[in-house]
Coordinates of C-alpha atoms in Angstrom, one line a residue:
X1 CA -11.5 -7.9 -5.8
X2 CA -12.8 -4.4 -4.7
X3 CA -10.6 -1.5 -5.3
X4 CA -12.1 1.7 -5.2
X5 CA -10.3 4.3 -6.0
X6 CA -11.3 8.7 -4.9
X7 CA -10.4 10.7 -7.7
X8 CA -10.4 13.8 -5.8
X9 CA -7.7 12.1 -4.0
X10 CA -3.8 13.2 -4.4
X11 CA -2.4 10.4 -3.9
X12 CA -2.2 9.0 -7.6
X13 CA -4.6 5.7 -8.6
X14 CA -1.4 2.8 -9.0
X15 CA -0.5 4.6 -5.7
X16 CA -4.1 3.4 -4.4
X17 CA -4.5 -0.3 -6.4
X18 CA -0.6 -1.1 -5.0
X19 CA -2.1 0.1 -1.7
X20 CA -5.6 -1.4 -2.1
X21 CA -3.3 -5.3 -3.3
X22 CA -0.6 -5.3 -0.4
X23 CA -4.3 -4.6 2.8
X24 CA -5.6 -7.1 1.0
X25 CA -2.4 -9.3 1.3
X26 CA -1.9 -8.2 4.6
X27 CA -5.4 -9.7 6.1
X28 CA -5.1 -12.6 4.2
X29 CA -7.8 -12.0 1.7
X30 CA -5.0 -12.5 -0.8
X31 CA -2.8 -15.2 -0.5
X32 CA -0.2 -17.0 -2.1
X33 CA -0.6 -18.5 -6.1
X34 CA -3.9 -16.4 -5.2
X35 CA -4.0 -14.2 -9.7
X36 CA -5.4 -11.1 -10.0
X37 CA -6.9 -9.7 -12.9
X38 CA -5.7 -9.1 -15.7
X39 CA -4.3 -5.4 -16.5
X40 CA -7.2 -5.4 -19.1
X41 CA -9.8 -6.6 -17.2
X42 CA -9.0 -4.7 -13.9
X43 CA -8.4 -1.8 -16.3
X44 CA -11.5 -2.4 -17.6
X45 CA -12.9 -2.6 -14.2
X46 CA -12.0 1.1 -12.4
X47 CA -12.8 2.6 -15.7
X48 CA -9.0 3.1 -15.8
X49 CA -5.9 2.9 -18.3
X50 CA -4.1 -0.6 -18.8
X51 CA -0.7 2.2 -18.2
X52 CA -2.1 2.4 -14.5
X53 CA -3.2 -0.7 -13.5
X54 CA 0.3 -2.2 -16.1
X55 CA 2.7 0.2 -13.3
X56 CA 1.0 -1.1 -10.4
X57 CA 1.5 -4.1 -11.4
X58 CA 5.3 -3.9 -11.7
X59 CA 5.1 -1.3 -8.6
X60 CA 3.9 -4.7 -6.5
X61 CA 6.3 -7.2 -8.9
X62 CA 9.2 -5.0 -8.0
X63 CA 8.4 -5.4 -3.9
X64 CA 8.3 -8.9 -3.9
X65 CA 4.3 -9.4 -3.4
X66 CA 4.0 -11.2 -6.8
X67 CA 5.0 -12.4 -9.8
X68 CA 4.2 -12.0 -13.0
X69 CA 4.5 -14.8 -15.7
X70 CA 4.6 -13.8 -19.7
X71 CA 1.2 -15.2 -21.4
X72 CA -1.1 -16.8 -17.8
X73 CA -1.5 -14.1 -15.0
X74 CA 0.0 -12.2 -11.9
X75 CA 0.6 -14.1 -8.9
X76 CA 0.5 -13.2 -5.0
X77 CA 3.7 -15.4 -4.3
X78 CA 5.1 -16.8 -0.9
X79 CA 4.8 -14.2 1.2
X80 CA 7.7 -12.7 3.4
X81 CA 7.2 -12.2 7.8
X82 CA 9.6 -10.1 7.4
X83 CA 8.5 -8.2 4.1
X84 CA 5.1 -8.3 5.2
X85 CA 6.8 -6.1 8.8
X86 CA 9.0 -4.4 6.9
X87 CA 6.3 -3.0 5.1
X88 CA 3.6 -2.1 7.8
X89 CA 6.9 -0.2 9.3
X90 CA 7.6 2.5 6.3
X91 CA 3.3 3.0 6.6
X92 CA 3.4 3.6 10.1
X93 CA 7.3 5.7 9.8
X94 CA 4.6 7.9 7.6
X95 CA 1.9 8.2 9.5
X96 CA 4.0 9.3 12.2
X97 CA 5.8 11.4 10.3
X98 CA 2.7 13.2 8.9
X99 CA 1.0 12.9 12.8
X100 CA 4.4 15.2 13.6
X101 CA 5.0 18.3 10.3
X102 CA 1.2 18.8 11.8
X103 CA 1.8 19.1 15.6
X104 CA 5.3 21.3 14.3
X105 CA 2.3 23.2 11.8
X106 CA 0.8 24.4 15.0
X107 CA 2.9 25.9 16.8
X108 CA 4.2 22.6 18.9
X109 CA 7.1 21.6 20.2
X110 CA 9.1 19.1 19.8
X111 CA 9.4 18.7 23.7
X112 CA 5.8 18.4 23.9
X113 CA 4.8 16.0 21.1
X114 CA 6.9 12.9 22.4
X115 CA 5.4 13.9 25.5
X116 CA 2.4 13.7 23.6
X117 CA 4.1 10.4 22.1
X118 CA 4.5 8.7 25.4
X119 CA 1.0 9.3 26.6
X120 CA -0.2 7.6 23.7
X121 CA 2.1 4.1 25.0
X122 CA 1.4 4.1 28.1
X123 CA -2.0 3.8 26.9

C-alpha cells in the first residue's frame, strides 16, 4: 500500500492516512475483504507512531470503511454505494466551501460567486 505523508501539511497525519485509504477504496485499489497492513507494519513503513495509525484505522472503522478482527487484522468492508456517495458529497462540500471563502477574501460578491458557479456548471 502506497501512502504518502506530507509532514509540512496542516492536515493531521492520521487524517492523511484515512483520506488516502478512502481514495484507494473508492478507486477500487482496495476491495472488499482486502486486508490493510498491521498497525505496527504501517507505522514502521511510514516512520510514524503506531498510535497515529491506530487512530486512522479506528476512524475508518467508525465510518464503516473497515472492520478490525482482533488477532487477525483490519479488512475493507463491503462497500456501501450510499456511504461512498455521501463521503464524496462531503468532500465536494468542503471544497466548495473553501472556494467560496477564497472568493469572499478576494472581495468577490456572493452574486458574482453564484454567477461564476453557474458558468462553470454550464461548462
